[in-house]
Amino acid sequence: MTTPERLPVSIQTLHAELADRAWTGSFEEIMDAGGSAHVKTVKGRRYWYWQSLTRNGARPPARYLGPDTPVLRRRIRERTGVANARKERLNMVRSLRAGRLPGPDALSGNVLAALSKAGAFRLRAVVVGSLAFQCYAPMLGFTAPGAMARTGDVDVGQFPAISIAVRDRIEPDLISVLKSADSRFEAVPSPFDPRSTLRYAIRDGSQERFAVDILAPLRGPPRDRPVHLSALGGDAQPLRFLDFLIYQEIEAVVLHGPGIPVKVPAPERFAVHKLLVASRRRKDASGLDKARKDMAQADILCRVLVQDRPDDLIDAWSEFLDRGPAWRAAVAQPWKTLPDEVKDVLPPPDVPSP
């Protein structure tokens, strides 16, 4: 791999402004109907909710806005016209895409837009996979080959505990939200429990043309039955090691339409997790192709992070190694293929984390 080409600071600044405006806009759409913000304290932590006005004698449920932070408090204070803000964001997205920054295909973008509008990412659902990788290039200031960021499906993860704790949900349910993006979506039953959903797909006969996979971390004994996520109104596939990836997710923006506010994994966690995923791919032709893509994404992120945010990468790597021998063994071979400047910073997996 060659040294990543870096983006101008002006592009990174424009992208950061777009991300902030997109997330501010996602709250404005809730607030424009009227109401007020209030704080709930749960286990010593403060969380903001929006209580809409009573209509026809009925009080709608409070909508979850997020944990108490200076940024969220500013967004609650600063409310602007949604229409004007949307036009400005459209122009910002066009400028960024004109600079050859990656964005999703039309269907993936429409699916993410529908999920965002329904509140999935406000409720801490997390985009994973190559759609998340697309967000890192302008966020961290590098360019990557188009094939490295290309994807054909949408993968979204969420912790079941978060799904319960936020006491809010998308309306009316996940399949309805997906059908608003494309009416051909259907729920594919799980082979382990026909009453549950394996994934949400657009099919051409018996062939899946496009799929949305909802994922939840798997802890404890293996299980095949889907997990219901109440906040998303749908079922999720349990997946080992996902808890490391989606812990402490971050805000991002997808370059589609006026900019779609989403949550993605922290880039250092994404990079380390990709080393693990690459080692677990099937050894057939398709699996090997995906493993090469995993390693390419891990390689470029590690190179950038070693230069710009080495402490973040080191902390994520140390946490990963501390998970136990099975975790360390899984990344032993991928670690050997990393560039020397990365291996100089990250200790080999067989050495206990200090």
Coordinates of C-alpha atoms in Angstrom, one line a residue, residues 32-34 52-60:
D32 CA -40.6 22.5 14.4
A33 CA -43.9 21.0 15.5
G34 CA -43.6 22.8 18.8
S52 CA -44.1 17.8 21.6
L53 CA -47.3 19.8 22.2
T54 CA -50.5 18.0 23.2
R55 CA -52.8 17.5 20.2
N56 CA -56.5 16.6 20.4
G57 CA -56.2 16.0 24.1
A58 CA -53.4 13.4 23.6
R59 CA -49.8 13.9 24.7
P60 CA -47.4 12.2 22.3

